[in-house]
XYZ file of C-alpha atoms in Angstrom:
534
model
C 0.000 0.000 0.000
C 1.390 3.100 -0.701
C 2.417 5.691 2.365
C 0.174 8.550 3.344
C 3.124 10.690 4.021
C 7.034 10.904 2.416
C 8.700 9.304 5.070
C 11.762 10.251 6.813
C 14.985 8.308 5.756
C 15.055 6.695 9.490
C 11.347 5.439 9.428
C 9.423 3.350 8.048
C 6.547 4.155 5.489
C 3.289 4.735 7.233
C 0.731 1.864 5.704
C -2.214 2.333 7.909
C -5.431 2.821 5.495
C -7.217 5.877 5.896
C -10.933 5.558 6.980
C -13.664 6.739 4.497
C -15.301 9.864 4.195
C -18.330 8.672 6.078
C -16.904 7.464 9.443
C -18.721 7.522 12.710
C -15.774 6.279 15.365
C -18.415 4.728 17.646
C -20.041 3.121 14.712
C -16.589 1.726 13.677
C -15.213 0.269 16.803
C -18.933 -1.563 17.415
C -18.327 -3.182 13.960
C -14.743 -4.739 14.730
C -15.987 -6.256 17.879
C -19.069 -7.836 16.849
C -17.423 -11.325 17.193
C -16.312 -10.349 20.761
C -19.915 -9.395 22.241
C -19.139 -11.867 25.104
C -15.515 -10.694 25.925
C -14.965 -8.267 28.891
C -14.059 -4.305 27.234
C -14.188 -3.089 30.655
C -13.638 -3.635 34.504
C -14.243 -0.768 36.889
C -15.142 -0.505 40.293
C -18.770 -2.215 40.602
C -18.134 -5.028 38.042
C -16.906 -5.767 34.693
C -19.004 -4.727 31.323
C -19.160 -6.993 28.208
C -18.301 -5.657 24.561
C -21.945 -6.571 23.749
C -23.233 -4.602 27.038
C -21.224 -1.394 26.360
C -22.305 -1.461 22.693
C -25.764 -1.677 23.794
C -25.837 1.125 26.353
C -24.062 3.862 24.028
C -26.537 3.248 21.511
C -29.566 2.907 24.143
C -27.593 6.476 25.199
C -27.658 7.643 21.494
C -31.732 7.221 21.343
C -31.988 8.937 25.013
C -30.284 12.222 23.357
C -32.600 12.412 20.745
C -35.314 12.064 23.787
C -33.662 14.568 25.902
C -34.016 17.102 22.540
C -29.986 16.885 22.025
C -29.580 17.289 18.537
C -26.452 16.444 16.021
C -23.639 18.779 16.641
C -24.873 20.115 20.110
C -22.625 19.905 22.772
C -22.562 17.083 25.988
C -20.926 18.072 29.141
C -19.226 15.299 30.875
C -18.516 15.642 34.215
C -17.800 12.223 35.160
C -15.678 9.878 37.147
C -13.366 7.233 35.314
C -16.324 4.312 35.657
C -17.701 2.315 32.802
C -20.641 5.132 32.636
C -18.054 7.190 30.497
C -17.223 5.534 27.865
C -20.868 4.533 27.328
C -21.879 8.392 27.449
C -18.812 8.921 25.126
C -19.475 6.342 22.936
C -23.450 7.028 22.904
C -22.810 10.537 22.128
C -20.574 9.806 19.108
C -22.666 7.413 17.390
C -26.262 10.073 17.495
C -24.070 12.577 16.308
C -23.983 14.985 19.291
C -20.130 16.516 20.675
C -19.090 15.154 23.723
C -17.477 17.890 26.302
C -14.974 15.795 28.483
C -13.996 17.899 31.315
C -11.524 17.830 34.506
C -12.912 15.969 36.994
C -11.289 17.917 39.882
C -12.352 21.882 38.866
C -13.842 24.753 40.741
C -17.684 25.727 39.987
C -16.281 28.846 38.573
C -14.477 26.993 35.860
C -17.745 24.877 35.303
C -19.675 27.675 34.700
C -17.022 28.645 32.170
C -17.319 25.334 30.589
C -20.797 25.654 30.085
C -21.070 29.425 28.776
C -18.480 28.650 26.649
C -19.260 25.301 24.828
C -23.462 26.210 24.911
C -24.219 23.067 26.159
C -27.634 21.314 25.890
C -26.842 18.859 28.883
C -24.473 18.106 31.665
C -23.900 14.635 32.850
C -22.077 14.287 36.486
C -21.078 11.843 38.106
C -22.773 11.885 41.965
C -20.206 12.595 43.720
C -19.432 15.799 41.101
C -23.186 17.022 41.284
C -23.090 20.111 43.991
C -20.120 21.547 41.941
C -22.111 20.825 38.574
C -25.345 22.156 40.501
C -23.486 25.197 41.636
C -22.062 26.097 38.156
C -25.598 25.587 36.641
C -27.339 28.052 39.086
C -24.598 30.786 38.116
C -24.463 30.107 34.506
C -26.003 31.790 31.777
C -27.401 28.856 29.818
C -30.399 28.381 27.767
C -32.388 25.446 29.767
C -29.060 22.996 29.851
C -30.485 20.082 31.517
C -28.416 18.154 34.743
C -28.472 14.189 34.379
C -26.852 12.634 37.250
C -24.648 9.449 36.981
C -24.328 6.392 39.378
C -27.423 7.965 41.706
C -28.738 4.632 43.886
C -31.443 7.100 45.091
C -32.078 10.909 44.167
C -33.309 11.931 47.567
C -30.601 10.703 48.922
C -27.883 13.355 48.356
C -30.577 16.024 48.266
C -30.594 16.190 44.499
C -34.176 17.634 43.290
C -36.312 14.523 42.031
C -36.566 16.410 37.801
C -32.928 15.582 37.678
C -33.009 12.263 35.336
C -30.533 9.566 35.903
C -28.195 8.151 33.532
C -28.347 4.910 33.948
C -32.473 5.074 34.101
C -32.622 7.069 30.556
C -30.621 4.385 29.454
C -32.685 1.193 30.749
C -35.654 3.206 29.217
C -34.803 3.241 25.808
C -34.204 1.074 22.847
C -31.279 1.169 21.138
C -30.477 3.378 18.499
C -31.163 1.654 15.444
C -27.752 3.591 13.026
C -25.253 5.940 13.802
C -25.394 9.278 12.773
C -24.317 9.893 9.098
C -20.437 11.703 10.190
C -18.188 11.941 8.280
C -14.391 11.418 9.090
C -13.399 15.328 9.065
C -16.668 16.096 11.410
C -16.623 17.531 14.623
C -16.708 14.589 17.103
C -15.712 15.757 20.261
C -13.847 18.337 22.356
C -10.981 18.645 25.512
C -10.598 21.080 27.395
C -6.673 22.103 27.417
C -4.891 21.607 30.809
C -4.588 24.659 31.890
C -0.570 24.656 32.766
C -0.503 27.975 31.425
C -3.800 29.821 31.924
C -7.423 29.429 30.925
C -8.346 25.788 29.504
C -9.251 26.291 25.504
C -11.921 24.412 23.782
C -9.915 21.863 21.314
C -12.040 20.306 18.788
C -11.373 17.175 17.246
C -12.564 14.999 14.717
C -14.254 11.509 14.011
C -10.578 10.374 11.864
C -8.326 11.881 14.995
C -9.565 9.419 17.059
C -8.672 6.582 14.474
C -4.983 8.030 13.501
C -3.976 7.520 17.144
C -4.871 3.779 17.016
C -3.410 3.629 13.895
C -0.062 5.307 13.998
C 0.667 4.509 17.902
C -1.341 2.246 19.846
C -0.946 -0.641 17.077
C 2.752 0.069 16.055
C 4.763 1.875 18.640
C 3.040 0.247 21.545
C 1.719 -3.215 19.746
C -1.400 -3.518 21.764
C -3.164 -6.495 20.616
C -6.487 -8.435 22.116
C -5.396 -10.237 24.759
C -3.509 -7.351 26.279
C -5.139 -5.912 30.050
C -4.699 -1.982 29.813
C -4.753 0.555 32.725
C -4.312 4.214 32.766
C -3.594 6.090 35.628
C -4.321 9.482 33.808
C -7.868 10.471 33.319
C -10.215 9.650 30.939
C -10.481 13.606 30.276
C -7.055 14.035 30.034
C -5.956 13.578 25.697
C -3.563 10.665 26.796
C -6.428 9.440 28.950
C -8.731 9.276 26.192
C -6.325 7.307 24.051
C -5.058 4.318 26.853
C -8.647 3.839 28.197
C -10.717 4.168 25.357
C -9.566 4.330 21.433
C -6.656 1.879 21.858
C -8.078 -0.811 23.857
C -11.561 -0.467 22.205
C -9.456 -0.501 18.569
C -8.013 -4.028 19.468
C -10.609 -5.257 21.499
C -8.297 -5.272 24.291
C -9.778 -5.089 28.060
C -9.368 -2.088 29.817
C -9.264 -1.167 34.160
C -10.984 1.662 34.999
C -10.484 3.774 38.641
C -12.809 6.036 40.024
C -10.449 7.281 42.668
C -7.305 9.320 42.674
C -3.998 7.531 40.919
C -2.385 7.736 44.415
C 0.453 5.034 44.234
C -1.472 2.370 46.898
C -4.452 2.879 44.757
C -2.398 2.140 41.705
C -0.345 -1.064 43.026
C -4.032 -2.349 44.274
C -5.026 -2.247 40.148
C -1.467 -3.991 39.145
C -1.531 -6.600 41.662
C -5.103 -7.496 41.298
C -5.731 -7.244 37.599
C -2.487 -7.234 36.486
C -2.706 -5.278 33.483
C -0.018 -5.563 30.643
C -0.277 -2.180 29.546
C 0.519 0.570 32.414
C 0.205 4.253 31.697
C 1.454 6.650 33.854
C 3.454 9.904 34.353
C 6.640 10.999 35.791
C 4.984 12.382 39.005
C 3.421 9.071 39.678
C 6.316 6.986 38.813
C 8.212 9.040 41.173
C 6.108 8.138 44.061
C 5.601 4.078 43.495
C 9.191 4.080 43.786
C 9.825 5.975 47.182
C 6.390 4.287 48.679
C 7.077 1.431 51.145
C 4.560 -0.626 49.217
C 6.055 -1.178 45.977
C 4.917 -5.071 44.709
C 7.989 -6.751 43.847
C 8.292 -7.751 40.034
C 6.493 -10.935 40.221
C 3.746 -9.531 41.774
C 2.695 -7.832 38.174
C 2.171 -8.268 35.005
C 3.621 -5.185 33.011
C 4.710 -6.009 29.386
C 5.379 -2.039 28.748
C 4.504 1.264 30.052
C 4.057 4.678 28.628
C 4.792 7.998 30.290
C 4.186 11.747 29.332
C 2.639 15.170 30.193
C 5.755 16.034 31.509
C 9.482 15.040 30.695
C 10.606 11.709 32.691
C 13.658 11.983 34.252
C 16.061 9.373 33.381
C 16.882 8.146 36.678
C 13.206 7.141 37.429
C 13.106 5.508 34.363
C 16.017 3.505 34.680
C 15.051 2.562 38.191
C 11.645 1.233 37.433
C 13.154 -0.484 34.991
C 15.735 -2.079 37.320
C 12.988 -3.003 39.819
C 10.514 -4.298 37.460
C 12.073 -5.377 34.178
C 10.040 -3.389 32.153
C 10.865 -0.196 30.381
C 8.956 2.715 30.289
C 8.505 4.385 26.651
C 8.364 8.700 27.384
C 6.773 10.378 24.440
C 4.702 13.612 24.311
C 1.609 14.576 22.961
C -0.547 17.315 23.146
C -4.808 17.993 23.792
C -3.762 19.966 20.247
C -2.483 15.878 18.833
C -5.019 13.949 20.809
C -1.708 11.716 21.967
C 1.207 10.538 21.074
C 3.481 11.963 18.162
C 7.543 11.551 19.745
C 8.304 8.707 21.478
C 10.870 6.300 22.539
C 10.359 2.482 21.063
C 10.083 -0.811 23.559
C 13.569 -2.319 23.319
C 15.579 0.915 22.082
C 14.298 3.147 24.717
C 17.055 6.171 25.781
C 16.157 7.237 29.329
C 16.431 11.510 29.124
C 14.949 11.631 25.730
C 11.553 11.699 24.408
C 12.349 9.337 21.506
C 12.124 10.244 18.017
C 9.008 11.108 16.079
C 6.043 8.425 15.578
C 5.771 7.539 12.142
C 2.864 9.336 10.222
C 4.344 12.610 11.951
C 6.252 14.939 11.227
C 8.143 17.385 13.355
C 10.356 20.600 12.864
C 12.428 22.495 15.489
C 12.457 26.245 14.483
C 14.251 29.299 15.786
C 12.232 32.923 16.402
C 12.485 33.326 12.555
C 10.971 30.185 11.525
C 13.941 28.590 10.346
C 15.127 25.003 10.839
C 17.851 24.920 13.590
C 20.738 22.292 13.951
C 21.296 19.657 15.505
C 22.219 20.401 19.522
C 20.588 23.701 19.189
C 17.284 24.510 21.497
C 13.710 25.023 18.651
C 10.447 25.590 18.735
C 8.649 22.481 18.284
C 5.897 22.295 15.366
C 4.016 18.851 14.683
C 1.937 18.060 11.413
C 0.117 14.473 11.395
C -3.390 13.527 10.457
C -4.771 13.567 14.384
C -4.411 17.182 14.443
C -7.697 19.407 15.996
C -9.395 22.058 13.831
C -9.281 24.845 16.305
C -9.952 25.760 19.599
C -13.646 26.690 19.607
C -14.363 30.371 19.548
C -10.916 31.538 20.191
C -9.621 32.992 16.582
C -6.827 34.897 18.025
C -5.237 31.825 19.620
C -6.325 28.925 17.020
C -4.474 31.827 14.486
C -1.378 31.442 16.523
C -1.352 27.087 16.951
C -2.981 25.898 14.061
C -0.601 27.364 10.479
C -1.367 25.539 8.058
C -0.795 21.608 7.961
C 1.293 22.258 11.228
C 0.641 23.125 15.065
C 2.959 24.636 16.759
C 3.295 23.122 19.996
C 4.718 25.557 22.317
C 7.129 23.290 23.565
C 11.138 23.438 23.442
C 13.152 20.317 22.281
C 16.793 19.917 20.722
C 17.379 16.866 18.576
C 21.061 14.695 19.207
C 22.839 13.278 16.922
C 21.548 10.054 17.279
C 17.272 11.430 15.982
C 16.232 11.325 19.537
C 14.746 14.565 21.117
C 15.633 16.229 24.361
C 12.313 18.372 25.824
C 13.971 21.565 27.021
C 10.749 22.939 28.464
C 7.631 25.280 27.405
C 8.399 28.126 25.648
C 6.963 30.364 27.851
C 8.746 28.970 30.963
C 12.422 29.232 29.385
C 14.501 32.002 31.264
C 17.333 34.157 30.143
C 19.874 34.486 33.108
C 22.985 36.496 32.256
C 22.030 36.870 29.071
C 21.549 33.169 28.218
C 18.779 31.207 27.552
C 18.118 28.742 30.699
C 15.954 25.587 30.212
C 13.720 24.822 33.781
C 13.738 21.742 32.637
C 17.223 20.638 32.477
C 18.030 22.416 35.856
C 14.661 20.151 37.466
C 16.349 16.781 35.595
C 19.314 17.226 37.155
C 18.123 18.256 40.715
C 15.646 15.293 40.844
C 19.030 12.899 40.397
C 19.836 13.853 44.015
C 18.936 11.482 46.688
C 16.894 13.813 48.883
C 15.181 15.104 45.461
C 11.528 13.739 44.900
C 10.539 16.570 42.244
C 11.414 19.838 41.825
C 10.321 22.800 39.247
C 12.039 25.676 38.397
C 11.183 29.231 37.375
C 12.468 32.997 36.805
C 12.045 35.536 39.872
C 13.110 39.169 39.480
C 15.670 39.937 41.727
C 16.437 43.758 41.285
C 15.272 43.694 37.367
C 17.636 40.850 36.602
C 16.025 37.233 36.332
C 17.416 34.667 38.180
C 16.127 31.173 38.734
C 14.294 29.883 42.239
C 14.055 26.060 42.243
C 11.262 24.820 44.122
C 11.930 21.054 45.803
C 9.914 19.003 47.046
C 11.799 16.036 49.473
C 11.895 12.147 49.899
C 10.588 11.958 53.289
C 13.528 10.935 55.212
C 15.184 13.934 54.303
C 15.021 16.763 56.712
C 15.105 20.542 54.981
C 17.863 21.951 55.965
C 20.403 24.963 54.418
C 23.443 22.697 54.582
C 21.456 21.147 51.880
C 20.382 23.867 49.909
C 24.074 24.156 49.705
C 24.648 20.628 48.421
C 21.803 21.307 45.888
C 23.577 24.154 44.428
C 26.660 22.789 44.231
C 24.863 19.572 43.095
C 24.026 21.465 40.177
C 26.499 23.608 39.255
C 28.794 20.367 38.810
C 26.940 19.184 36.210
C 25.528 22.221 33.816
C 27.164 25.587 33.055
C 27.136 27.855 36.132
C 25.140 30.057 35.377
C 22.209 27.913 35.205
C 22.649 26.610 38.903
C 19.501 28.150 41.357
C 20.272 31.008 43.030
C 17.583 30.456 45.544
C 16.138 27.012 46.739
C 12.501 26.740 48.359
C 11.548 23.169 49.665
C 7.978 22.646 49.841
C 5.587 19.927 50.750
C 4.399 19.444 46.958
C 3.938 21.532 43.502
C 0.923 22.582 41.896
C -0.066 20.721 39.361
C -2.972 20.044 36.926
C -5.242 17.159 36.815
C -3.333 16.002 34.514
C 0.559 15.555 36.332
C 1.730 18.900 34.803
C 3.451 21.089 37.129
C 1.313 24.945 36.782
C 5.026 26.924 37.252
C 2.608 30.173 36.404
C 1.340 29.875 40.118
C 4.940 29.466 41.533
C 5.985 32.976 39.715
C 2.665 34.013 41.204
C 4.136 33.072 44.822
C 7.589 34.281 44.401
């Protein structure tokens, strides 16, 4: 078959067919697991859900839409825990046509109510235990009758809840399944995320019936060979881009089973899923690496059942890498995506991984370092990182000014900072809004925070520019394993830590230790609220 793109002269041609011009995603994954209707797609926290069940309850979902007056291209807002009730309201919403809203999980009523002004939507779904939050953002919104249907509710009275509110699961049981999909097509809007919000407001990404397929396609089939019999779990969020893929369009394109958690990814939490389940597939990120391997209650190796694990939303240090690794005898392939991607376009490859890189690009992708002119820069030397690959979004709804300055063209520029090695592999060097020019060269937070979190006492740290006396100079904020005691003998040792191993002017003047960073839902450290505090 002949490749969709030119390839580079390091990969391999991309063969993957492209789906046709009608293409409903929901539609599409129902049709290649017809013959598994019996086989578990999901386990969550009350029980495990067949392929046949979920098939039947997004398309019972679909016909409950059209019911509820929620019409083709009207947006869904999903409020909603990581339980099998997601990926059926998902799923239901894709196949009648109608744009699923996936939002954070853990945000203020105030950003709800932003949510909802913002993406006009018809109905909210929430999850019970998310309902005063969702309540409270619906009696401050301005919204034109957007209905409330409450998920997982045993009985309405019983959290106070008014009796109009319908319940998912009962609009479901009620109705008969939708008898087709809506007539999308593969460029259609399907769905939207919300962006993370490491750097300010969350924008509306919009993304398309296709995007959903390409990541399949290109990296879950490929890069991380996910086949049937494979058991996947994702600690990040269903709402979360990288979510989305692990939990729901890779397993679902294999007919793979996937573990769902309500809860938190604390590390216990996480062990109880790989000890119990023992899922082949692990996704995770650096933060929560980080802490399985300091917690006392780390399973030993034959306790699980990891084949291979992925890692992004931030960079992972190499020395967690190599000591999971080491401990379990599995490696853990970094990449990065982007809510802009939908997942996965650089990353490392199962039996070639390089610990301190993010790999080299997925094939199917194509990626460009650029300096402030737009021109290609050489190898070594610190770019701005643009992407172009078929997964792309459209936009970011009703935000021209900043959809002008992502989406040019066939590319995206990502906003990130990489330098490529000799070797193809890429080196993240940070956002490009976070780098810092100290004595009048350019600092990368990141590569200070890599090499601080190689210290013993070091759990995480994140660095960022202060203003001391209209100079910038660079604050490192640590957070420490637990048996080490803050102390300024080893703020010392941190500086001098540092300044052994980089140029000295990128050591940190000024060391805070704290008892954790601020991070999104999603494992990305917000550095905008540590300038805020310095």
């Amino acid at each position: 078959m002949e490749a969709l793109f030119e390839p580079a002269a390091s990969q391999p041609a991309v063969t993957a067919a492209p789906p046709p011009a009608r293409f409903n995603f929901a539609a599409h994954l129902f049709q290649l697991n017809e013959a598994r209707a019996a086989k578990t797609a999901y386990i969550d926290d009350s029980g495990h859900t067949t392929y046949g069940e979920l098939e039947e309850r997004a398309r019972r979902f679909a016909s409950a839409l059209r019911t509820l007056g929620v019409h083709p291209e009207e947006r869904v807002l999903l409020v909603m825990l990581d339980t099998v009730a997601l990926p059926i309201a998902i799923l239901g919403a894709l196949y009648a046509g109608v744009v699923p809203v996936v939002a954070n999980t853990l945000l203020t009523p105030d950003d709800y109510v932003y949510m909802l002004t913002h993406s006009h939507a018809r109905a909210v779904i929430a999850s019970n235990a998310l309902v005063p939050n969702v309540r409270q953002a619906l009696d401050t919104a301005e919204h034109d009758g957007c209905q409330l249907i409450v998920s997982n509710r045993a009985s309405q009275a019983s959290e106070g809840e008014p009796l109009s509110s319908p319940v998912f699961e009962d609009l479901i049981d009620a109705a008969a399944p939708a008898a087709k999909p809506a007539a999308s097509g593969c460029d259609d809007i399907a769905f939207w995320l919300y962006s993370s919000g490491s750097t300010g407001k969350p924008k509306g990404t919009v993304h398309t019936h296709a995007n959903l397929y390409w990541t399949a396609e290109l990296y879950a089939k490929p890069v991380l060979g996910i086949v049937e019999s494979d058991v996947v779990f994702s600690a990040a969020k269903l709402f979360f881009a990288y979510g989305l893929g692990n939990a729901l369009t890779f397993p679902l394109s294999v007919g793979a089973t996937a573990v769902l958690m309500a809860e938190r990814p604390a590390a216990d939490a996480v062990f109880a899923r790989l000890t119990h389940h023992r899922p082949t597939v692990f996704y995770g990120v650096p933060t929560l690496y980080a802490s399985m391997l300091v917690s006392p209650n780390l399973p030993a190796r034959e306790d699980v059942a990891m084949r291979v694990c992925t890692s992004a939303g931030e960079a992972l240090p190499r020395e967690i890498g190599e000591r999971f690794t080491r401990h379990f005898g599995c490696e853990i392939l970094d990449g990065i995506g982007s809510t802009e991607m939908l997942h996965i376009f650089l990353s490392n490859r199962a039996g070639a991984v390089e610990y301190g890189t993010t790999g080299r690009p997925v094939p199917g992708y194509e990626v460009e370092l650029r300096d402030e002119s737009g021109h290609a820069v050489s190898d070594g030397e610190v770019g701005d990182l643009y992407i172009k690959g078929p997964s792309a979004a459209l936009m970011y709804w009703s935000n021209r000014e900043k959809s002008r300055a992502t989406f040019l063209g066939e590319w995206i520029r990502s906003g990130d900072k990489y330098c490529r090695l000799p070797n193809g592999c890429y080196v993240y060097a940070g956002r490009s809004d976070d780098m810092l020019k100290v004595s009048g060269q350019y600092v990368s937070p990141v590569e200070v925070e890599m090499v601080l979190v190689q210290h013993d006492a070091v759990l995480e740290a994140a660095v960022v520019g202060v203003d001391h006396g209209g100079l910038v100079k660079t604050r490192a904020f640590v957070v420490l394993k637990r048996e080490f005691p803050a102390s300024e003998i080893l703020v010392d040792e941190l500086k001098a830590f540092v300044k052994d191993r980089l140029a000295p002017h990128k050591y940190p003047r000024d060391i805070v230790f704290v008892d954790d960073l601020p991070k999104t839902a999603t494992g990305k450290i917000q550095r905008f609220k540590l300038r805020e505090q310095s």
